[in-house]
mmCIF file of C-alpha atoms in Angstrom:
data_model
loop_
_atom_site.group_PDB
_atom_site.id
_atom_site.type_symbol
_atom_site.label_atom_id
_atom_site.label_comp_id
_atom_site.label_asym_id
_atom_site.label_seq_id
_atom_site.Cartn_x
_atom_site.Cartn_y
_atom_site.Cartn_z
ATOM 1 C CA MET A 1 12.157 31.172 -6.536
ATOM 2 C CA ILE A 2 13.317 28.185 -8.567
ATOM 3 C CA ALA A 3 15.458 25.217 -7.496
ATOM 4 C CA ASN A 4 18.523 24.669 -9.603
ATOM 5 C CA LYS A 5 19.167 21.489 -11.567
ATOM 6 C CA PHE A 6 21.310 19.922 -8.892
ATOM 7 C CA SER A 7 19.568 20.437 -5.608
ATOM 8 C CA LEU A 8 16.558 21.111 -3.544
ATOM 9 C CA LEU A 9 15.626 24.763 -3.184
ATOM 10 C CA ALA A 10 17.093 25.796 0.151
ATOM 11 C CA GLY A 11 14.176 27.965 1.275
ATOM 12 C CA THR A 12 14.526 30.517 4.063
ATOM 13 C CA ILE A 13 14.942 29.842 7.756
ATOM 14 C CA PRO A 14 12.122 31.123 9.983
ATOM 15 C CA THR A 15 13.167 33.531 12.746
ATOM 16 C CA SER A 16 11.627 31.363 15.457
ATOM 17 C CA LYS A 17 11.198 27.627 15.195
ATOM 18 C CA GLU A 18 9.603 27.095 18.595
ATOM 19 C CA GLN A 19 6.112 27.591 17.188
ATOM 20 C CA TYR A 20 6.558 24.611 14.842
ATOM 21 C CA VAL A 21 8.062 22.235 17.337
ATOM 22 C CA SER A 22 4.689 21.209 18.743
ATOM 23 C CA ILE A 23 3.610 20.043 15.268
ATOM 24 C CA LEU A 24 6.544 17.661 15.038
ATOM 25 C CA LEU A 25 6.102 16.475 18.607
ATOM 26 C CA ASP A 26 2.428 15.806 17.999
ATOM 27 C CA TYR A 27 3.378 13.599 15.049
ATOM 28 C CA ILE A 28 6.098 11.797 17.000
ATOM 29 C CA GLY A 29 4.027 11.579 20.166
ATOM 30 C CA LYS A 30 1.527 9.211 18.637
ATOM 31 C CA THR A 31 4.180 6.522 18.629
ATOM 32 C CA THR A 32 6.099 6.819 21.824
ATOM 33 C CA PHE A 33 7.335 9.095 24.539
ATOM 34 C CA LEU A 34 10.616 10.992 24.536
ATOM 35 C CA THR A 35 12.361 12.578 27.530
ATOM 36 C CA ASP A 36 12.546 16.402 27.738
ATOM 37 C CA LYS A 37 16.267 16.169 27.060
ATOM 38 C CA GLU A 38 15.710 14.105 23.920
ATOM 39 C CA VAL A 39 13.007 16.488 22.698
ATOM 40 C CA GLN A 40 15.241 19.503 23.290
ATOM 41 C CA GLY A 41 18.159 17.851 21.514
ATOM 42 C CA ILE A 42 16.063 16.899 18.504
ATOM 43 C CA VAL A 43 14.550 20.370 18.283
ATOM 44 C CA ASP A 44 17.958 22.061 18.567
ATOM 45 C CA ASN A 45 19.226 19.956 15.664
ATOM 46 C CA MET A 46 16.158 20.491 13.501
ATOM 47 C CA ASP A 47 16.608 22.493 10.310
ATOM 48 C CA ILE A 48 13.371 24.252 9.414
ATOM 49 C CA ARG A 49 12.791 25.854 6.000
ATOM 50 C CA THR A 50 10.077 28.129 4.692
ATOM 51 C CA TYR A 51 8.933 28.061 1.068
ATOM 52 C CA LYS A 52 6.789 30.761 -0.521
ATOM 53 C CA LYS A 53 3.661 29.985 -2.536
ATOM 54 C CA GLY A 54 4.771 28.955 -6.025
ATOM 55 C CA ASP A 55 8.373 28.121 -5.080
ATOM 56 C CA LEU A 56 9.722 25.295 -7.241
ATOM 57 C CA ILE A 57 11.396 23.194 -4.553
ATOM 58 C CA LEU A 58 12.793 20.413 -6.735
ATOM 59 C CA GLN A 59 13.210 20.133 -10.488
ATOM 60 C CA GLU A 60 12.870 16.964 -12.561
ATOM 61 C CA GLY A 61 16.359 15.536 -13.124
ATOM 62 C CA ALA A 62 17.841 17.134 -10.016
ATOM 63 C CA ILE A 63 19.639 14.846 -7.586
ATOM 64 C CA THR A 64 18.932 15.138 -3.900
ATOM 65 C CA THR A 65 19.175 12.934 -0.841
ATOM 66 C CA MET A 66 17.529 15.615 1.303
ATOM 67 C CA CYS A 67 14.341 14.710 3.160
ATOM 68 C CA LEU A 68 11.431 17.048 3.819
ATOM 69 C CA PHE A 69 8.690 16.746 6.422
ATOM 70 C CA VAL A 70 5.810 19.216 6.050
ATOM 71 C CA LEU A 71 5.024 20.954 9.326
ATOM 72 C CA LYS A 72 2.495 23.340 7.830
ATOM 73 C CA GLY A 73 1.433 24.035 4.245
ATOM 74 C CA CYS A 74 1.213 22.011 1.068
ATOM 75 C CA ILE A 75 3.774 20.660 -1.399
ATOM 76 C CA ARG A 76 2.655 19.285 -4.760
ATOM 77 C CA GLU A 77 4.495 16.468 -6.553
ATOM 78 C CA TYR A 78 4.049 16.401 -10.330
ATOM 79 C CA ARG A 79 5.559 15.154 -13.563
ATOM 80 C CA ILE A 80 5.466 16.632 -17.036
ATOM 81 C CA LYS A 81 4.376 14.241 -19.782
ATOM 82 C CA ASN A 82 3.864 15.324 -23.392
ATOM 83 C CA GLY A 83 3.971 18.903 -22.186
ATOM 84 C CA GLU A 84 1.195 18.281 -19.663
ATOM 85 C CA GLU A 85 1.577 18.667 -15.889
ATOM 86 C CA LEU A 86 0.350 15.534 -14.110
ATOM 87 C CA THR A 87 -0.053 15.791 -10.340
ATOM 88 C CA THR A 88 0.937 12.642 -8.466
ATOM 89 C CA ASN A 89 0.736 13.657 -4.813
ATOM 90 C CA PHE A 90 0.127 16.410 -2.286
ATOM 91 C CA TYR A 91 1.994 16.534 1.018
ATOM 92 C CA THR A 92 0.223 18.526 3.723
ATOM 93 C CA ASP A 93 0.520 19.147 7.495
ATOM 94 C CA GLN A 94 2.421 16.423 9.364
ATOM 95 C CA GLN A 95 3.315 14.444 6.254
ATOM 96 C CA PRO A 96 6.775 13.305 5.236
ATOM 97 C CA VAL A 97 7.452 13.942 1.535
ATOM 98 C CA SER A 98 7.529 10.236 0.793
ATOM 99 C CA CYS A 99 9.075 10.485 -2.667
ATOM 100 C CA LEU A 100 12.248 11.848 -1.008
ATOM 101 C CA ILE A 101 12.592 9.463 1.922
ATOM 102 C CA GLY A 102 15.260 7.063 0.636
ATOM 103 C CA ASN A 103 17.562 7.759 -2.308
ATOM 104 C CA PRO A 104 20.846 5.990 -1.447
ATOM 105 C CA ASN A 105 21.841 5.570 -5.109
ATOM 106 C CA ARG A 106 21.427 9.273 -5.830
ATOM 107 C CA GLU A 107 18.905 8.770 -8.616
ATOM 108 C CA PRO A 108 17.824 11.920 -10.497
ATOM 109 C CA SER A 109 14.308 12.977 -9.542
ATOM 110 C CA PRO A 110 11.542 11.904 -11.956
ATOM 111 C CA PHE A 111 9.222 14.607 -10.567
ATOM 112 C CA PHE A 112 8.932 18.266 -9.636
ATOM 113 C CA LEU A 113 8.023 19.568 -6.185
ATOM 114 C CA GLU A 114 6.267 22.911 -5.781
ATOM 115 C CA ALA A 115 4.902 24.843 -2.797
ATOM 116 C CA VAL A 116 1.135 25.158 -3.299
ATOM 117 C CA GLU A 117 1.033 27.761 -0.518
ATOM 118 C CA LYS A 118 3.464 29.069 2.096
ATOM 119 C CA THR A 119 5.019 25.890 3.478
ATOM 120 C CA ILE A 120 7.154 25.234 6.527
ATOM 121 C CA ALA A 121 9.083 21.963 6.516
ATOM 122 C CA THR A 122 11.958 20.271 8.297
ATOM 123 C CA ALA A 123 14.839 19.525 5.940
ATOM 124 C CA SER A 124 17.566 16.970 6.620
ATOM 125 C CA THR A 125 20.316 15.105 4.835
ATOM 126 C CA PRO A 126 20.999 11.399 5.600
ATOM 127 C CA GLU A 127 24.271 12.522 7.258
ATOM 128 C CA GLU A 128 22.423 14.912 9.577
ATOM 129 C CA GLU A 129 19.922 12.173 10.393
ATOM 130 C CA GLU A 130 22.681 9.669 11.156
ATOM 131 C CA ALA A 131 24.304 12.180 13.519
ATOM 132 C CA MET A 132 20.966 12.813 15.222
ATOM 133 C CA PHE A 133 20.221 9.086 15.535
ATOM 134 C CA LYS A 134 23.651 8.509 17.073
ATOM 135 C CA LYS A 135 22.870 11.078 19.748
ATOM 136 C CA PHE A 136 19.262 9.949 20.233
ATOM 137 C CA PRO A 137 18.887 6.249 19.348
ATOM 138 C CA ARG A 138 15.248 6.248 20.401
ATOM 139 C CA PHE A 139 14.533 8.827 17.714
ATOM 140 C CA GLU A 140 15.821 6.366 15.104
ATOM 141 C CA GLN A 141 13.394 3.781 16.442
ATOM 142 C CA ILE A 142 10.526 6.286 16.210
ATOM 143 C CA CYS A 143 11.484 7.166 12.637
ATOM 144 C CA ARG A 144 11.600 3.482 11.693
ATOM 145 C CA ILE A 145 8.144 2.861 13.140
ATOM 146 C CA LYS A 146 6.691 5.971 11.474
ATOM 147 C CA VAL A 147 8.099 4.992 8.066
ATOM 148 C CA GLU A 148 6.685 1.480 8.519
ATOM 149 C CA GLU A 149 3.237 2.948 9.193
ATOM 150 C CA LEU A 150 3.589 5.291 6.227
ATOM 151 C CA MET A 151 4.603 2.351 4.041
ATOM 152 C CA THR A 152 1.459 0.378 4.886
ATOM 153 C CA GLU A 153 -0.709 3.491 4.407
ATOM 154 C CA THR A 154 0.846 4.201 1.000
ATOM 155 C CA GLN A 155 0.396 0.608 -0.184
ATOM 156 C CA SER A 156 -3.211 0.836 0.977
ATOM 157 C CA LYS A 157 -3.730 4.097 -0.962
ATOM 158 C CA MET A 158 -2.195 2.448 -4.021
ATOM 159 C CA SER A 159 -4.637 -0.476 -3.696
ATOM 160 C CA ASP A 160 -7.547 1.944 -3.218
ATOM 161 C CA TYR A 161 -6.496 3.762 -6.360
ATOM 162 C CA ILE A 162 -6.286 0.574 -8.448
ATOM 163 C CA THR A 163 -9.678 -0.702 -7.301
ATOM 164 C CA SER A 164 -11.625 2.575 -7.515
ATOM 165 C CA THR A 165 -13.541 4.372 -10.221
ATOM 166 C CA PRO A 166 -12.719 8.084 -10.768
ATOM 167 C CA THR A 167 -15.940 9.059 -8.934
ATOM 168 C CA GLU A 168 -14.966 6.878 -5.970
ATOM 169 C CA ARG A 169 -11.485 8.406 -5.985
ATOM 170 C CA TYR A 170 -12.957 11.902 -5.917
ATOM 171 C CA LEU A 171 -15.370 11.041 -3.078
ATOM 172 C CA ASN A 172 -12.500 9.447 -1.171
ATOM 173 C CA LEU A 173 -10.427 12.609 -1.603
ATOM 174 C CA VAL A 174 -13.295 14.795 -0.337
ATOM 175 C CA LYS A 175 -13.636 12.507 2.675
ATOM 176 C CA THR A 176 -9.998 11.902 3.573
ATOM 177 C CA ARG A 177 -8.304 15.115 2.402
ATOM 178 C CA PRO A 178 -10.997 17.831 2.423
ATOM 179 C CA GLU A 179 -8.340 20.546 2.833
ATOM 180 C CA LEU A 180 -7.180 19.895 -0.745
ATOM 181 C CA ILE A 181 -10.531 20.519 -2.402
ATOM 182 C CA ASP A 182 -10.485 24.311 -1.919
ATOM 183 C CA LYS A 183 -6.714 24.774 -1.814
ATOM 184 C CA VAL A 184 -5.837 23.197 -5.131
ATOM 185 C CA PRO A 185 -6.872 24.025 -8.738
ATOM 186 C CA GLN A 186 -9.313 21.595 -10.362
ATOM 187 C CA TYR A 187 -6.905 20.488 -13.109
ATOM 188 C CA GLN A 188 -4.398 19.357 -10.471
ATOM 189 C CA LEU A 189 -7.046 17.423 -8.531
ATOM 190 C CA ALA A 190 -8.253 15.867 -11.800
ATOM 191 C CA SER A 191 -4.857 14.475 -12.830
ATOM 192 C CA PHE A 192 -4.230 13.305 -9.256
ATOM 193 C CA ILE A 193 -7.276 11.024 -9.592
ATOM 194 C CA GLY A 194 -6.256 10.037 -13.112
ATOM 195 C CA ILE A 195 -8.825 11.919 -15.173
ATOM 196 C CA LYS A 196 -9.171 15.004 -17.410
ATOM 197 C CA PRO A 197 -10.447 18.267 -15.866
ATOM 198 C CA GLU A 198 -13.653 18.060 -17.922
ATOM 199 C CA THR A 199 -14.382 14.584 -16.523
ATOM 200 C CA LEU A 200 -13.946 15.890 -12.968
ATOM 201 C CA SER A 201 -16.273 18.726 -13.807
ATOM 202 C CA ARG A 202 -18.931 16.230 -14.992
ATOM 203 C CA ILE A 203 -18.464 14.100 -11.856
ATOM 204 C CA ARG A 204 -18.931 17.137 -9.609
ATOM 205 C CA LYS A 205 -22.056 18.217 -11.463
ATOM 206 C CA LYS A 206 -23.545 14.731 -11.203
ATOM 207 C CA LEU A 207 -22.760 14.564 -7.485
ATOM 208 C CA ALA A 208 -24.229 18.044 -6.905
ATOM 209 C CA LYS A 209 -27.454 16.868 -8.553
ATOM 210 C CA GLY A 210 -27.427 13.863 -6.216
ATOM 211 C CA GLU A 211 -27.136 11.369 -9.069
ATOM 212 C CA MET B 1 -5.225 -24.293 3.423
ATOM 213 C CA ILE B 2 -7.178 -21.215 4.492
ATOM 214 C CA ALA B 3 -6.282 -18.566 7.082
ATOM 215 C CA ASN B 4 -8.888 -18.050 9.749
ATOM 216 C CA LYS B 5 -10.657 -14.749 10.335
ATOM 217 C CA PHE B 6 -8.313 -13.620 13.060
ATOM 218 C CA SER B 7 -4.818 -14.332 11.883
ATOM 219 C CA LEU B 8 -2.295 -14.958 9.228
ATOM 220 C CA LEU B 9 -2.053 -18.532 8.032
ATOM 221 C CA ALA B 10 0.870 -19.981 9.968
ATOM 222 C CA GLY B 11 2.346 -22.017 7.113
ATOM 223 C CA THR B 12 4.803 -24.819 7.727
ATOM 224 C CA ILE B 13 8.390 -24.537 8.871
ATOM 225 C CA PRO B 14 10.999 -25.813 6.386
ATOM 226 C CA THR B 15 13.314 -28.515 7.689
ATOM 227 C CA SER B 16 16.434 -26.522 6.879
ATOM 228 C CA LYS B 17 16.546 -22.755 6.743
ATOM 229 C CA GLU B 18 20.222 -22.431 5.826
ATOM 230 C CA GLN B 19 19.414 -22.512 2.119
ATOM 231 C CA TYR B 20 17.297 -19.372 2.417
ATOM 232 C CA VAL B 21 19.643 -17.365 4.563
ATOM 233 C CA SER B 22 21.730 -16.203 1.618
ATOM 234 C CA ILE B 23 18.633 -14.637 0.041
ATOM 235 C CA LEU B 24 18.048 -12.489 3.107
ATOM 236 C CA LEU B 25 21.726 -11.599 3.409
ATOM 237 C CA ASP B 26 21.862 -10.611 -0.244
ATOM 238 C CA TYR B 27 18.958 -8.210 0.382
ATOM 239 C CA ILE B 28 20.519 -6.815 3.536
ATOM 240 C CA GLY B 29 24.006 -6.733 2.100
ATOM 241 C CA LYS B 30 23.152 -4.086 -0.408
ATOM 242 C CA THR B 31 22.879 -1.623 2.439
ATOM 243 C CA THR B 32 25.637 -2.367 4.875
ATOM 244 C CA PHE B 33 27.896 -4.947 6.361
ATOM 245 C CA LEU B 34 27.124 -7.089 9.386
ATOM 246 C CA THR B 35 29.599 -9.084 11.476
ATOM 247 C CA ASP B 36 29.460 -12.909 11.355
ATOM 248 C CA LYS B 37 28.125 -12.898 14.899
ATOM 249 C CA GLU B 38 25.316 -10.508 13.982
ATOM 250 C CA VAL B 39 24.416 -12.558 10.897
ATOM 251 C CA GLN B 40 24.348 -15.779 12.901
ATOM 252 C CA GLY B 41 22.201 -14.172 15.603
ATOM 253 C CA ILE B 42 19.716 -12.794 13.097
ATOM 254 C CA VAL B 43 19.503 -16.107 11.257
ATOM 255 C CA ASP B 44 19.011 -18.069 14.491
ATOM 256 C CA ASN B 45 16.102 -15.802 15.403
ATOM 257 C CA MET B 46 14.508 -15.902 11.962
ATOM 258 C CA ASP B 47 11.153 -17.616 11.641
ATOM 259 C CA ILE B 48 10.739 -19.031 8.138
ATOM 260 C CA ARG B 49 7.395 -20.242 6.792
ATOM 261 C CA THR B 50 6.432 -22.178 3.699
ATOM 262 C CA TYR B 51 3.113 -21.687 1.938
ATOM 263 C CA LYS B 52 1.735 -24.056 -0.697
ATOM 264 C CA LYS B 53 0.407 -22.839 -4.045
ATOM 265 C CA GLY B 54 -3.146 -21.561 -3.498
ATOM 266 C CA ASP B 55 -2.842 -21.114 0.287
ATOM 267 C CA LEU B 56 -4.986 -18.205 1.481
ATOM 268 C CA ILE B 57 -2.493 -16.518 3.802
ATOM 269 C CA LEU B 58 -4.668 -13.662 5.047
ATOM 270 C CA GLN B 59 -8.403 -13.051 4.815
ATOM 271 C CA GLU B 60 -10.110 -9.687 4.394
ATOM 272 C CA GLY B 61 -11.226 -8.503 7.848
ATOM 273 C CA ALA B 62 -8.575 -10.493 9.711
ATOM 274 C CA ILE B 63 -6.352 -8.599 12.118
ATOM 275 C CA THR B 64 -2.636 -9.166 12.073
ATOM 276 C CA THR B 65 0.474 -7.285 13.062
ATOM 277 C CA MET B 66 2.697 -10.015 11.582
ATOM 278 C CA CYS B 67 5.176 -9.044 8.874
ATOM 279 C CA LEU B 68 6.186 -11.201 5.924
ATOM 280 C CA PHE B 69 9.267 -10.945 3.737
ATOM 281 C CA VAL B 70 9.249 -13.126 0.608
ATOM 282 C CA LEU B 71 12.472 -15.085 0.263
ATOM 283 C CA LYS B 72 11.276 -17.134 -2.712
ATOM 284 C CA GLY B 73 7.927 -17.381 -4.453
ATOM 285 C CA CYS B 74 5.005 -15.075 -5.041
ATOM 286 C CA ILE B 75 2.224 -13.692 -2.852
ATOM 287 C CA ARG B 76 -0.745 -11.913 -4.416
ATOM 288 C CA GLU B 77 -2.641 -9.107 -2.674
ATOM 289 C CA TYR B 78 -6.254 -8.651 -3.780
ATOM 290 C CA ARG B 79 -9.590 -7.218 -2.781
ATOM 291 C CA ILE B 80 -13.096 -8.359 -3.621
ATOM 292 C CA LYS B 81 -15.390 -5.637 -4.963
ATOM 293 C CA ASN B 82 -18.903 -6.335 -6.213
ATOM 294 C CA GLY B 83 -18.034 -10.008 -6.247
ATOM 295 C CA GLU B 84 -14.997 -9.404 -8.443
ATOM 296 C CA GLU B 85 -11.395 -10.179 -7.424
ATOM 297 C CA LEU B 86 -9.189 -7.145 -8.001
ATOM 298 C CA THR B 87 -5.442 -7.719 -7.747
ATOM 299 C CA THR B 88 -3.552 -4.853 -6.139
ATOM 300 C CA ASN B 89 -0.007 -6.183 -5.771
ATOM 301 C CA PHE B 90 2.372 -9.094 -6.175
ATOM 302 C CA TYR B 91 5.258 -9.694 -3.769
ATOM 303 C CA THR B 92 8.068 -11.778 -5.204
ATOM 304 C CA ASP B 93 11.660 -12.780 -4.296
ATOM 305 C CA GLN B 94 13.342 -10.403 -1.843
ATOM 306 C CA GLN B 95 10.289 -8.224 -1.345
ATOM 307 C CA PRO B 96 8.729 -7.265 1.965
ATOM 308 C CA VAL B 97 4.930 -7.591 1.911
ATOM 309 C CA SER B 98 4.488 -3.850 2.212
ATOM 310 C CA CYS B 99 0.790 -3.892 3.071
ATOM 311 C CA LEU B 100 1.696 -5.655 6.347
ATOM 312 C CA ILE B 101 4.692 -3.586 7.435
ATOM 313 C CA GLY B 102 3.129 -1.288 10.038
ATOM 314 C CA ASN B 103 -0.246 -1.887 11.694
ATOM 315 C CA PRO B 104 0.121 -0.474 15.222
ATOM 316 C CA ASN B 105 -3.618 0.215 15.590
ATOM 317 C CA ARG B 106 -4.530 -3.353 14.709
ATOM 318 C CA GLU B 107 -6.750 -2.399 11.793
ATOM 319 C CA PRO B 108 -8.627 -5.268 10.090
ATOM 320 C CA SER B 109 -7.121 -6.130 6.730
ATOM 321 C CA PRO B 110 -8.886 -4.628 3.677
ATOM 322 C CA PHE B 111 -7.297 -7.255 1.419
ATOM 323 C CA PHE B 112 -6.624 -10.947 0.944
ATOM 324 C CA LEU B 113 -3.174 -12.495 0.553
ATOM 325 C CA GLU B 114 -2.701 -15.708 -1.405
ATOM 326 C CA ALA B 115 0.316 -17.801 -2.391
ATOM 327 C CA VAL B 116 0.497 -17.777 -6.212
ATOM 328 C CA GLU B 117 3.039 -20.612 -6.042
ATOM 329 C CA LYS B 118 5.051 -22.339 -3.323
ATOM 330 C CA THR B 119 6.350 -19.438 -1.262
ATOM 331 C CA ILE B 120 8.991 -19.236 1.438
ATOM 332 C CA ALA B 121 8.889 -16.140 3.645
ATOM 333 C CA THR B 122 10.215 -14.863 6.938
ATOM 334 C CA ALA B 123 7.425 -14.124 9.412
ATOM 335 C CA SER B 124 7.787 -11.872 12.440
ATOM 336 C CA THR B 125 5.668 -10.055 14.991
ATOM 337 C CA PRO B 126 6.592 -6.510 16.129
ATOM 338 C CA GLU B 127 7.507 -8.022 19.527
ATOM 339 C CA GLU B 128 9.938 -10.471 17.921
ATOM 340 C CA GLU B 129 11.413 -7.634 15.864
ATOM 341 C CA GLU B 130 11.841 -5.447 18.947
ATOM 342 C CA ALA B 131 13.655 -8.273 20.718
ATOM 343 C CA MET B 132 15.901 -8.807 17.700
ATOM 344 C CA PHE B 133 16.646 -5.073 17.386
ATOM 345 C CA LYS B 134 17.542 -4.908 21.062
ATOM 346 C CA LYS B 135 20.116 -7.663 20.538
ATOM 347 C CA PHE B 136 21.344 -6.309 17.185
ATOM 348 C CA PRO B 137 20.854 -2.521 17.024
ATOM 349 C CA ARG B 138 22.558 -2.345 13.623
ATOM 350 C CA PHE B 139 19.861 -4.595 12.212
ATOM 351 C CA GLU B 140 17.261 -2.000 13.246
ATOM 352 C CA GLN B 141 19.228 0.622 11.348
ATOM 353 C CA ILE B 142 19.321 -1.620 8.262
ATOM 354 C CA CYS B 143 15.585 -2.228 8.484
ATOM 355 C CA ARG B 144 14.930 1.518 8.771
ATOM 356 C CA ILE B 145 17.039 2.258 5.698
ATOM 357 C CA LYS B 146 15.444 -0.556 3.692
ATOM 358 C CA VAL B 147 11.920 0.633 4.551
ATOM 359 C CA GLU B 148 12.894 4.186 3.583
ATOM 360 C CA GLU B 149 14.078 2.932 0.184
ATOM 361 C CA LEU B 150 10.923 0.861 -0.226
ATOM 362 C CA MET B 151 8.833 3.913 0.667
ATOM 363 C CA THR B 152 10.397 6.029 -2.087
ATOM 364 C CA GLU B 153 10.081 3.154 -4.581
ATOM 365 C CA THR B 154 6.416 2.652 -3.734
ATOM 366 C CA GLN B 155 5.615 6.364 -4.057
ATOM 367 C CA SER B 156 7.409 6.307 -7.395
ATOM 368 C CA LYS B 157 5.339 3.295 -8.547
ATOM 369 C CA MET B 158 2.187 5.097 -7.448
ATOM 370 C CA SER B 159 3.209 8.155 -9.508
ATOM 371 C CA ASP B 160 4.023 5.926 -12.491
ATOM 372 C CA TYR B 161 0.600 4.349 -12.221
ATOM 373 C CA ILE B 162 -1.227 7.702 -12.079
ATOM 374 C CA THR B 163 0.635 9.118 -15.064
ATOM 375 C CA SER B 164 0.544 6.037 -17.322
ATOM 376 C CA THR B 165 -1.890 4.660 -19.855
ATOM 377 C CA PRO B 166 -2.868 0.958 -19.514
ATOM 378 C CA THR B 167 -0.536 0.083 -22.420
ATOM 379 C CA GLU B 168 2.352 1.889 -20.719
ATOM 380 C CA ARG B 169 1.559 0.107 -17.455
ATOM 381 C CA TYR B 170 1.634 -3.249 -19.220
ATOM 382 C CA LEU B 171 4.929 -2.485 -20.974
ATOM 383 C CA ASN B 172 6.388 -1.297 -17.678
ATOM 384 C CA LEU B 173 5.319 -4.567 -16.033
ATOM 385 C CA VAL B 174 6.936 -6.620 -18.806
ATOM 386 C CA LYS B 175 10.132 -4.606 -18.380
ATOM 387 C CA THR B 176 10.359 -4.370 -14.597
ATOM 388 C CA ARG B 177 8.657 -7.588 -13.458
ATOM 389 C CA PRO B 178 8.962 -10.075 -16.343
ATOM 390 C CA GLU B 179 8.647 -13.021 -13.926
ATOM 391 C CA LEU B 180 4.986 -12.143 -13.382
ATOM 392 C CA ILE B 181 3.951 -12.342 -17.023
ATOM 393 C CA ASP B 182 4.109 -16.144 -17.255
ATOM 394 C CA LYS B 183 3.471 -16.916 -13.604
ATOM 395 C CA VAL B 184 0.179 -15.109 -13.187
ATOM 396 C CA PRO B 185 -3.213 -15.518 -14.916
ATOM 397 C CA GLN B 186 -4.156 -12.758 -17.370
ATOM 398 C CA TYR B 187 -7.221 -11.579 -15.409
ATOM 399 C CA GLN B 188 -5.015 -10.903 -12.372
ATOM 400 C CA LEU B 189 -2.475 -8.940 -14.423
ATOM 401 C CA ALA B 190 -5.322 -7.007 -16.041
ATOM 402 C CA SER B 191 -6.870 -5.806 -12.784
ATOM 403 C CA PHE B 192 -3.397 -5.016 -11.408
ATOM 404 C CA ILE B 193 -2.966 -2.482 -14.222
ATOM 405 C CA GLY B 194 -6.530 -1.247 -13.770
ATOM 406 C CA ILE B 195 -8.208 -2.725 -16.839
ATOM 407 C CA LYS B 196 -10.573 -5.545 -17.880
ATOM 408 C CA PRO B 197 -9.076 -8.833 -19.163
ATOM 409 C CA GLU B 198 -10.490 -8.175 -22.649
ATOM 410 C CA THR B 199 -8.691 -4.803 -22.782
ATOM 411 C CA LEU B 200 -5.396 -6.464 -21.840
ATOM 412 C CA SER B 201 -6.005 -9.018 -24.540
ATOM 413 C CA ARG B 202 -6.475 -6.217 -27.113
ATOM 414 C CA ILE B 203 -3.321 -4.444 -25.888
ATOM 415 C CA ARG B 204 -1.264 -7.621 -26.224
ATOM 416 C CA LYS B 205 -2.578 -8.278 -29.724
ATOM 417 C CA LYS B 206 -1.754 -4.722 -30.805
ATOM 418 C CA LEU B 207 1.754 -4.982 -29.334
ATOM 419 C CA ALA B 208 2.312 -8.368 -31.007
ATOM 420 C CA LYS B 209 1.423 -6.780 -34.354
ATOM 421 C CA GLY B 210 3.952 -4.041 -33.625
ATOM 422 C CA GLU B 211 1.326 -1.297 -33.618
#
């Protein structure tokens, strides 16, 4: 399925969302504690979408203010430059899709989003979030704190990227995101660490030989 | 002046903070409108610090949960790798120091922060922020929205970096952050775009010749 030029692909709604609630609560729970009533209210208001492997969730140039939070699965962010697909991020279990978090000026998307595998995600518009935060002010506080943490993490990843060699970037990926290594084609991993597939191939061979 | 191993350099407090208030309000104002009473309350609670050119604000390995927001000036973020200083970001007027935004687990800093020039910044601990948000809940909402925007911007910068050549990165810097070009030594700009100073020198010569 392919997203149209003007919006995020809607996805399908799973028959039961209860099974995914614990994933969200686990993520939230690291920060603070919510009452049962708050949890129930948040869950009732949650909009969960399922994307099939290969679904194009967002097209370059499309405008969306919708936010996604991956409960389970993998979404790839990429751009196309001189006809070449360049992967710029992967969002996996318990990760907000950070390129979508704040778009108040309704800028057209510079990237594509694609489901690498079957992916279940919460989807929300700023209006839905505002309504939820009005009902559950503590949830707004949690979201603020989580975005702050994510911000520092992302800046740290950016600094790691700038100060690392391609081999160091690959080793870091193997260490910090091992789930990606088998899940994702080599050419996507290669562009994500800023190199050509053949260079990644050489790096892997060298590492396998223990050089 | 040099920060000690365990904290952010305190800086000095300017005699009058009124002159800087408009800078903060301009930043906030883009998002929403606050009442005069809210503005006055926020300003009264603001802690403003001045750093001299060359001040080492934070050392690698130091632990801080303090946040900085640059009102005026320039703070450089860098790491030291194999004895070499590698610049990973510059924070200028109206920019939160994003590497400091959320550190709930009190992780030691992987980077140094230094004042490139005289810099005036707001400084706040999470406890001070909590107290402020309790008094002015709308300010918490503004901060959440601003961090969300910053998050998307930062992810976008990260994607730009991954998909750009060094020449494109340099041209992008000239276009989006022209204030840095004259303010900052060449070797710092070079490492910020992931290249050696001699490569930047070659790029600049080529561009000057119109190649």
